[in-house]
N, CA and C atoms as an extended XYZ file, in Angstrom:
366
Properties=species:S:1:pos:R:3:atomname:S:1:resname:S:1:resid:I:1 pbc="F F F"
N        -6.608        7.060        6.522 N   MET     1
C        -7.240        6.550        5.199 CA  MET     1
C        -6.380        5.443        4.593 C   MET     1
N        -6.962        4.415        4.166 N   LYS     2
C        -6.229        3.402        3.532 CA  LYS     2
C        -5.887        3.661        2.180 C   LYS     2
N        -4.649        3.266        1.723 N   LYS     3
C        -4.084        3.646        0.532 CA  LYS     3
C        -3.950        2.391       -0.355 C   LYS     3
N        -4.662        2.650       -1.592 N   ILE     4
C        -4.665        1.529       -2.644 CA  ILE     4
C        -3.904        1.784       -3.869 C   ILE     4
N        -3.231        0.952       -4.348 N   LEU     5
C        -2.448        0.970       -5.565 CA  LEU     5
C        -3.190        0.194       -6.766 C   LEU     5
N        -3.617        1.019       -7.741 N   VAL     6
C        -4.462        0.345       -8.882 CA  VAL     6
C        -3.530        0.284      -10.038 C   VAL     6
N        -3.299       -0.950      -10.531 N   VAL     7
C        -2.431       -1.211      -11.650 CA  VAL     7
C        -3.150       -1.867      -12.917 C   VAL     7
N        -3.380       -0.971      -13.878 N   ASP     8
C        -4.038       -1.580      -15.080 CA  ASP     8
C        -3.720       -0.653      -16.202 C   ASP     8
N        -3.543       -1.240      -17.424 N   ASP     9
C        -3.224       -0.212      -18.563 CA  ASP     9
C        -4.409        0.165      -19.386 C   ASP     9
N        -5.562       -0.252      -18.932 N   GLU    10
C        -6.924        0.179      -19.651 CA  GLU    10
C        -7.396        1.442      -18.871 C   GLU    10
N        -7.136        2.539      -19.537 N   LYS    11
C        -7.731        3.875      -18.826 CA  LYS    11
C        -9.074        3.687      -18.263 C   LYS    11
N       -10.052        3.172      -19.055 N   ALA    12
C       -11.530        3.097      -18.613 CA  ALA    12
C       -11.628        2.322      -17.368 C   ALA    12
N       -10.917        1.327      -17.179 N   ILE    13
C       -10.899        0.514      -15.975 CA  ILE    13
C       -10.321        1.193      -14.853 C   ILE    13
N        -9.182        1.908      -15.123 N   VAL    14
C        -8.471        2.730      -14.045 CA  VAL    14
C        -9.562        3.883      -13.504 C   VAL    14
N       -10.186        4.528      -14.516 N   THR    15
C       -11.110        5.520      -14.019 CA  THR    15
C       -12.171        4.989      -13.213 C   THR    15
N       -12.753        3.800      -13.590 N   LEU    16
C       -13.895        3.259      -12.889 CA  LEU    16
C       -13.522        2.801      -11.512 C   LEU    16
N       -12.239        2.222      -11.435 N   LEU    17
C       -11.782        1.724      -10.142 CA  LEU    17
C       -11.496        2.962       -9.167 C   LEU    17
N       -10.887        4.024       -9.690 N   GLU    18
C       -10.489        5.162       -9.006 CA  GLU    18
C       -11.693        5.790       -8.407 C   GLU    18
N       -12.631        6.011       -9.259 N   TYR    19
C       -13.985        6.658       -8.853 CA  TYR    19
C       -14.686        5.946       -7.684 C   TYR    19
N       -14.728        4.518       -7.848 N   ASN    20
C       -15.453        3.765       -6.937 CA  ASN    20
C       -14.655        3.718       -5.576 C   ASN    20
N       -13.322        3.427       -5.642 N   LEU    21
C       -12.581        3.240       -4.421 CA  LEU    21
C       -12.626        4.546       -3.681 C   LEU    21
N       -12.483        5.789       -4.398 N   LYS    22
C       -12.425        7.018       -3.586 CA  LYS    22
C       -13.848        7.223       -2.982 C   LYS    22
N       -14.861        6.846       -3.783 N   LYS    23
C       -16.140        7.141       -3.309 CA  LYS    23
C       -16.378        6.196       -1.870 C   LYS    23
N       -15.643        5.026       -1.855 N   ALA    24
C       -15.663        4.268       -0.624 CA  ALA    24
C       -14.787        4.770        0.554 C   ALA    24
N       -13.990        5.926        0.144 N   GLY    25
C       -13.199        6.455        1.344 CA  GLY    25
C       -11.801        5.883        1.226 C   GLY    25
N       -11.283        5.426        0.058 N   TYR    26
C        -9.945        5.134        0.073 CA  TYR    26
C        -9.107        6.177       -0.646 C   TYR    26
N        -7.750        6.269       -0.399 N   SER    27
C        -6.714        7.025       -1.203 CA  SER    27
C        -6.269        6.077       -2.326 C   SER    27
N        -6.200        6.611       -3.475 N   VAL    28
C        -5.904        5.918       -4.687 CA  VAL    28
C        -4.797        6.350       -5.440 C   VAL    28
N        -3.756        5.616       -5.759 N   ASP    29
C        -2.673        5.844       -6.754 CA  ASP    29
C        -2.903        4.833       -7.879 C   ASP    29
N        -2.529        5.347       -9.065 N   THR    30
C        -2.699        4.425      -10.309 CA  THR    30
C        -1.494        4.511      -11.039 C   THR    30
N        -1.183        3.339      -11.679 N   VAL    31
C        -0.004        3.107      -12.633 CA  VAL    31
C        -0.403        2.273      -13.678 C   VAL    31
N         0.110        2.368      -14.902 N   SER    32
C        -0.315        1.510      -16.010 CA  SER    32
C         0.769        0.717      -16.566 C   SER    32
N         1.998        0.615      -15.940 N   GLU    33
C         3.007       -0.185      -16.499 CA  GLU    33
C         3.729       -0.933      -15.450 C   GLU    33
N         4.161       -2.277      -15.700 N   GLY    34
C         4.552       -3.223      -14.873 CA  GLY    34
C         5.703       -2.726      -14.028 C   GLY    34
N         6.737       -2.338      -14.546 N   VAL    35
C         8.040       -2.041      -13.804 CA  VAL    35
C         7.705       -0.955      -12.777 C   VAL    35
N         7.027        0.078      -13.197 N   SER    36
C         6.648        1.192      -12.335 CA  SER    36
C         5.762        0.768      -11.095 C   SER    36
N         4.810       -0.176      -11.504 N   ALA    37
C         3.909       -0.719      -10.438 CA  ALA    37
C         4.717       -1.406       -9.467 C   ALA    37
N         5.709       -2.274       -9.937 N   TYR    38
C         6.475       -3.041       -9.011 CA  TYR    38
C         7.148       -2.039       -8.060 C   TYR    38
N         7.927       -1.102       -8.657 N   ASN    39
C         8.751       -0.168       -7.850 CA  ASN    39
C         7.751        0.636       -6.758 C   ASN    39
N         6.602        0.970       -7.215 N   MET    40
C         5.637        1.657       -6.310 CA  MET    40
C         5.245        0.789       -5.322 C   MET    40
N         4.990       -0.476       -5.505 N   ALA    41
C         4.600       -1.501       -4.517 CA  ALA    41
C         5.583       -1.653       -3.524 C   ALA    41
N         6.827       -1.643       -3.868 N   VAL    42
C         8.032       -1.923       -2.995 CA  VAL    42
C         8.282       -0.644       -2.185 C   VAL    42
N         8.229        0.448       -2.709 N   THR    43
C         8.598        1.594       -2.035 CA  THR    43
C         7.453        2.378       -1.407 C   THR    43
N         6.205        2.182       -1.866 N   GLY    44
C         5.145        2.935       -1.243 CA  GLY    44
C         4.441        2.205       -0.087 C   GLY    44
N         3.703        2.888        0.763 N   LYS    45
C         3.153        2.117        1.931 CA  LYS    45
C         1.720        1.853        1.431 C   LYS    45
N         1.405        0.850        0.797 N   TYR    46
C         0.025        0.633        0.379 CA  TYR    46
C        -0.549       -0.387        1.162 C   TYR    46
N        -1.842       -0.231        1.400 N   ASP    47
C        -2.617       -1.239        2.287 CA  ASP    47
C        -3.151       -2.271        1.426 C   ASP    47
N        -3.199       -2.032        0.014 N   PHE    48
C        -3.859       -2.863       -0.839 CA  PHE    48
C        -3.350       -2.724       -2.384 C   PHE    48
N        -3.315       -3.744       -3.166 N   ILE    49
C        -3.013       -3.620       -4.573 CA  ILE    49
C        -4.040       -4.385       -5.374 C   ILE    49
N        -4.572       -3.592       -6.226 N   LEU    50
C        -5.396       -4.214       -7.570 CA  LEU    50
C        -4.624       -4.207       -8.563 C   LEU    50
N        -4.352       -5.378       -9.094 N   LEU    51
C        -3.247       -5.846      -10.108 CA  LEU    51
C        -3.872       -6.458      -11.370 C   LEU    51
N        -3.683       -5.745      -12.523 N   ASP    52
C        -4.041       -6.537      -13.822 CA  ASP    52
C        -2.738       -7.510      -14.156 C   ASP    52
N        -3.060       -8.495      -14.936 N   LEU    53
C        -1.896       -9.444      -15.331 CA  LEU    53
C        -1.177       -8.995      -16.524 C   LEU    53
N        -1.955       -8.619      -17.493 N   MET    54
C        -1.411       -8.298      -18.855 CA  MET    54
C        -0.992       -6.737      -18.796 C   MET    54
N         0.342       -6.422      -18.569 N   LEU    55
C         0.900       -5.168      -18.519 CA  LEU    55
C         2.095       -5.028      -19.300 C   LEU    55
N         2.374       -3.917      -19.865 N   PRO    56
C         3.753       -3.717      -20.420 CA  PRO    56
C         4.682       -3.566      -19.520 C   PRO    56
N         5.967       -4.110      -19.869 N   GLY    57
C         7.112       -4.049      -18.990 CA  GLY    57
C         7.323       -5.191      -18.133 C   GLY    57
N         6.426       -5.497      -17.228 N   MET    58
C         6.406       -6.798      -16.501 CA  MET    58
C         5.004       -7.083      -16.064 C   MET    58
N         4.632       -8.393      -16.211 N   ASP    59
C         3.343       -8.814      -16.068 CA  ASP    59
C         2.859       -8.878      -14.620 C   ASP    59
N         1.626       -9.053      -14.348 N   GLY    60
C         1.248       -9.054      -12.880 CA  GLY    60
C         1.525      -10.311      -12.200 C   GLY    60
N         1.700      -11.418      -12.895 N   ILE    61
C         2.202      -12.716      -12.234 CA  ILE    61
C         3.584      -12.344      -11.722 C   ILE    61
N         4.517      -11.786      -12.476 N   GLU    62
C         5.803      -11.616      -12.092 CA  GLU    62
C         5.874      -10.502      -11.000 C   GLU    62
N         5.134       -9.552      -10.943 N   ILE    63
C         4.953       -8.580       -9.949 CA  ILE    63
C         4.633       -9.250       -8.630 C   ILE    63
N         3.513      -10.135       -8.782 N   THR    64
C         3.069      -10.762       -7.488 CA  THR    64
C         4.164      -11.744       -6.813 C   THR    64
N         4.904      -12.519       -7.824 N   ARG    65
C         5.860      -13.439       -7.436 CA  ARG    65
C         7.090      -12.741       -6.712 C   ARG    65
N         7.393      -11.576       -7.380 N   ARG    66
C         8.673      -10.843       -6.673 CA  ARG    66
C         8.209      -10.147       -5.389 C   ARG    66
N         6.984       -9.626       -5.342 N   LEU    67
C         6.502       -9.078       -4.164 CA  LEU    67
C         6.551      -10.025       -2.772 C   LEU    67
N         6.057      -11.342       -3.171 N   ARG    68
C         5.978      -12.322       -2.129 CA  ARG    68
C         7.387      -12.841       -1.889 C   ARG    68
N         8.168      -12.857       -2.737 N   GLN    69
C         9.580      -13.443       -2.599 CA  GLN    69
C        10.383      -12.391       -1.605 C   GLN    69
N        10.010      -11.134       -1.672 N   GLU    70
C        10.550       -9.929       -0.788 CA  GLU    70
C         9.849       -9.862        0.392 C   GLU    70
N         8.929      -10.785        0.758 N   ARG    71
C         8.129      -10.792        1.998 CA  ARG    71
C         7.317       -9.603        2.203 C   ARG    71
N         6.896       -8.972        1.081 N   ILE    72
C         5.769       -7.909        1.099 CA  ILE    72
C         4.454       -8.601        1.028 C   ILE    72
N         3.870       -8.323        2.134 N   GLU    73
C         2.436       -9.179        2.364 CA  GLU    73
C         1.212       -8.370        2.123 C   GLU    73
N         1.323       -7.100        1.315 N   THR    74
C         0.197       -6.236        0.995 CA  THR    74
C        -0.744       -7.212        0.272 C   THR    74
N        -1.958       -7.185        0.685 N   PRO    75
C        -3.018       -7.975        0.017 CA  PRO    75
C        -3.142       -7.439       -1.452 C   PRO    75
N        -3.318       -8.455       -2.397 N   ILE    76
C        -3.324       -8.290       -3.793 CA  ILE    76
C        -4.631       -9.016       -4.375 C   ILE    76
N        -5.336       -8.200       -5.026 N   ILE    77
C        -6.367       -8.912       -5.765 CA  ILE    77
C        -6.050       -8.665       -7.310 C   ILE    77
N        -5.912       -9.862       -8.022 N   ILE    78
C        -5.727       -9.924       -9.498 CA  ILE    78
C        -6.891       -9.591      -10.021 C   ILE    78
N        -7.000       -8.634      -11.063 N   LEU    79
C        -8.064       -8.238      -11.800 CA  LEU    79
C        -7.746       -8.257      -13.265 C   LEU    79
N        -8.258       -9.318      -13.980 N   THR    80
C        -7.754       -9.526      -15.333 CA  THR    80
C        -8.915      -10.196      -16.251 C   THR    80
N        -8.656      -10.063      -17.469 N   ALA    81
C        -9.463      -10.726      -18.574 CA  ALA    81
C        -9.131      -12.187      -18.716 C   ALA    81
N        -8.007      -12.595      -18.236 N   ARG    82
C        -7.637      -13.963      -18.250 CA  ARG    82
C        -8.471      -14.829      -17.365 C   ARG    82
N        -9.295      -15.749      -17.858 N   ASP    83
C       -10.278      -16.412      -17.021 CA  ASP    83
C       -10.028      -17.886      -16.992 C   ASP    83
N        -8.904      -18.394      -17.501 N   GLN    84
C        -8.745      -19.741      -17.458 CA  GLN    84
C        -8.443      -20.286      -16.048 C   GLN    84
N        -8.856      -21.485      -15.766 N   GLU    85
C        -8.505      -21.938      -14.462 CA  GLU    85
C        -7.037      -21.947      -14.013 C   GLU    85
N        -6.245      -22.421      -15.086 N   TYR    86
C        -4.803      -22.424      -14.832 CA  TYR    86
C        -4.271      -20.991      -14.434 C   TYR    86
N        -4.796      -20.024      -15.023 N   ASP    87
C        -4.295      -18.579      -14.729 CA  ASP    87
C        -4.729      -18.317      -13.241 C   ASP    87
N        -5.975      -18.661      -12.895 N   LYS    88
C        -6.409      -18.335      -11.506 CA  LYS    88
C        -5.563      -19.164      -10.478 C   LYS    88
N        -5.292      -20.404      -10.770 N   ILE    89
C        -4.502      -21.131       -9.852 CA  ILE    89
C        -3.037      -20.613       -9.574 C   ILE    89
N        -2.489      -20.395      -10.605 N   ILE    90
C        -1.071      -19.800      -10.697 CA  ILE    90
C        -1.015      -18.596       -9.880 C   ILE    90
N        -2.070      -17.538      -10.219 N   GLY    91
C        -2.115      -16.206       -9.462 CA  GLY    91
C        -2.336      -16.395       -8.013 C   GLY    91
N        -3.219      -17.322       -7.543 N   LEU    92
C        -3.490      -17.571       -6.158 CA  LEU    92
C        -2.301      -18.267       -5.488 C   LEU    92
N        -1.635      -19.195       -6.112 N   GLU    93
C        -0.560      -19.921       -5.576 CA  GLU    93
C         0.733      -19.129       -5.409 C   GLU    93
N         0.833      -18.065       -6.218 N   LEU    94
C         1.953      -17.176       -6.215 CA  LEU    94
C         1.885      -16.210       -5.077 C   LEU    94
N         0.667      -16.151       -4.500 N   GLY    95
C         0.414      -15.250       -3.429 CA  GLY    95
C        -0.664      -14.153       -3.408 C   GLY    95
N        -1.487      -14.221       -4.557 N   ALA    96
C        -2.490      -13.145       -4.661 CA  ALA    96
C        -3.570      -13.700       -3.671 C   ALA    96
N        -4.409      -12.652       -3.149 N   ASP    97
C        -5.346      -13.027       -2.083 CA  ASP    97
C        -6.689      -13.286       -2.747 C   ASP    97
N        -6.830      -12.793       -3.895 N   ASP    98
C        -8.098      -13.036       -4.608 CA  ASP    98
C        -7.881      -12.953       -6.157 C   ASP    98
N        -8.764      -13.379       -7.006 N   TYR    99
C        -8.801      -13.197       -8.337 CA  TYR    99
C       -10.034      -13.023       -9.030 C   TYR    99
N       -10.279      -11.785       -9.639 N   ILE   100
C       -11.462      -11.464      -10.251 CA  ILE   100
C       -11.236      -11.202      -11.681 C   ILE   100
N       -12.210      -11.800      -12.466 N   THR   101
C       -12.130      -11.638      -14.060 CA  THR   101
C       -13.034      -10.471      -14.466 C   THR   101
N       -12.443      -10.021      -15.607 N   LYS   102
C       -13.221       -8.851      -16.224 CA  LYS   102
C       -14.202       -9.564      -17.309 C   LYS   102
N       -15.353       -8.972      -17.445 N   PRO   103
C       -15.874       -7.808      -16.674 CA  PRO   103
C       -16.251       -8.099      -15.351 C   PRO   103
N       -16.366       -6.992      -14.548 N   PHE   104
C       -16.570       -7.207      -13.139 CA  PHE   104
C       -17.660       -6.057      -12.581 C   PHE   104
N       -18.215       -6.374      -11.534 N   ASN   105
C       -18.974       -5.374      -10.861 CA  ASN   105
C       -18.316       -4.534       -9.915 C   ASN   105
N       -18.095       -3.308      -10.196 N   PRO   106
C       -17.338       -2.504       -9.303 CA  PRO   106
C       -17.780       -2.390       -7.778 C   PRO   106
N       -19.023       -2.568       -7.498 N   LEU   107
C       -19.367       -2.670       -6.157 CA  LEU   107
C       -18.955       -3.990       -5.428 C   LEU   107
N       -19.011       -4.969       -6.317 N   GLU   108
C       -18.489       -6.324       -5.653 CA  GLU   108
C       -16.980       -6.075       -5.340 C   GLU   108
N       -16.238       -5.434       -6.331 N   LEU   109
C       -14.884       -5.230       -6.234 CA  LEU   109
C       -14.620       -4.599       -4.875 C   LEU   109
N       -15.174       -3.512       -4.741 N   VAL   110
C       -15.073       -2.705       -3.413 CA  VAL   110
C       -15.398       -3.515       -2.184 C   VAL   110
N       -16.455       -4.232       -2.298 N   ALA   111
C       -16.742       -5.081       -1.276 CA  ALA   111
C       -15.645       -6.159       -0.844 C   ALA   111
N       -15.053       -6.661       -1.723 N   ARG   112
C       -14.018       -7.590       -1.743 CA  ARG   112
C       -12.775       -6.913       -1.086 C   ARG   112
N       -12.421       -5.728       -1.531 N   VAL   113
C       -11.435       -4.877       -0.897 CA  VAL   113
C       -11.715       -4.828        0.585 C   VAL   113
N       -12.883       -4.313        0.808 N   LYS   114
C       -13.252       -4.131        2.252 CA  LYS   114
C       -13.175       -5.426        3.236 C   LYS   114
N       -13.472       -6.446        2.495 N   THR   115
C       -13.267       -7.667        3.286 CA  THR   115
C       -11.887       -8.080        3.491 C   THR   115
N       -10.936       -7.849        2.626 N   GLN   116
C        -9.616       -8.107        2.787 CA  GLN   116
C        -8.913       -7.232        3.787 C   GLN   116
N        -9.495       -5.953        3.966 N   LEU   117
C        -8.869       -4.903        4.774 CA  LEU   117
C        -9.513       -4.984        6.210 C   LEU   117
N       -10.541       -5.769        6.244 N   ARG   118
C       -11.197       -5.933        7.673 CA  ARG   118
C       -10.215       -6.582        8.647 C   ARG   118
N       -10.179       -5.950        9.867 N   PRO   119
C        -9.286       -6.510       10.911 CA  PRO   119
C        -9.805       -7.781       11.278 C   PRO   119
N        -8.982       -8.793       11.582 N   VAL   120
C        -9.270      -10.016       11.995 CA  VAL   120
C        -9.204      -10.034       13.577 C   VAL   120
N       -10.380      -10.377       14.152 N   SER   121
C       -10.331      -10.514       15.603 CA  SER   121
C       -10.304      -11.966       16.101 C   SER   121
N        -9.501      -12.236       17.025 N   ARG   122
C        -9.344      -13.663       17.302 CA  ARG   122
C        -9.616      -13.820       18.913 C   ARG   122
């Protein structure tokens, strides 16, 4: 079973994501604070990370930057209310695999996770 880390400080969002991801067959861990999220991402064996940008302690941009500097290639979807083009470009250039703005469709989000986790055949 694929293991996903959900990082968001909005309880309602975490509950929604956790429900839909578990329903799709994933194992889900959740965290609401940036430093803890970073530590979990580094030490845990996650197949995927869903990451909010605006977090207490350490923001999602810094988490993404540090993970990629440490050569941690776990796919990351940034999930945030920040919808400016500048924010999207920064997130993607720092190493996020996708960028979704809130509000979002949970079924679309699960589909995007599945797409990122799909094996690549060559």
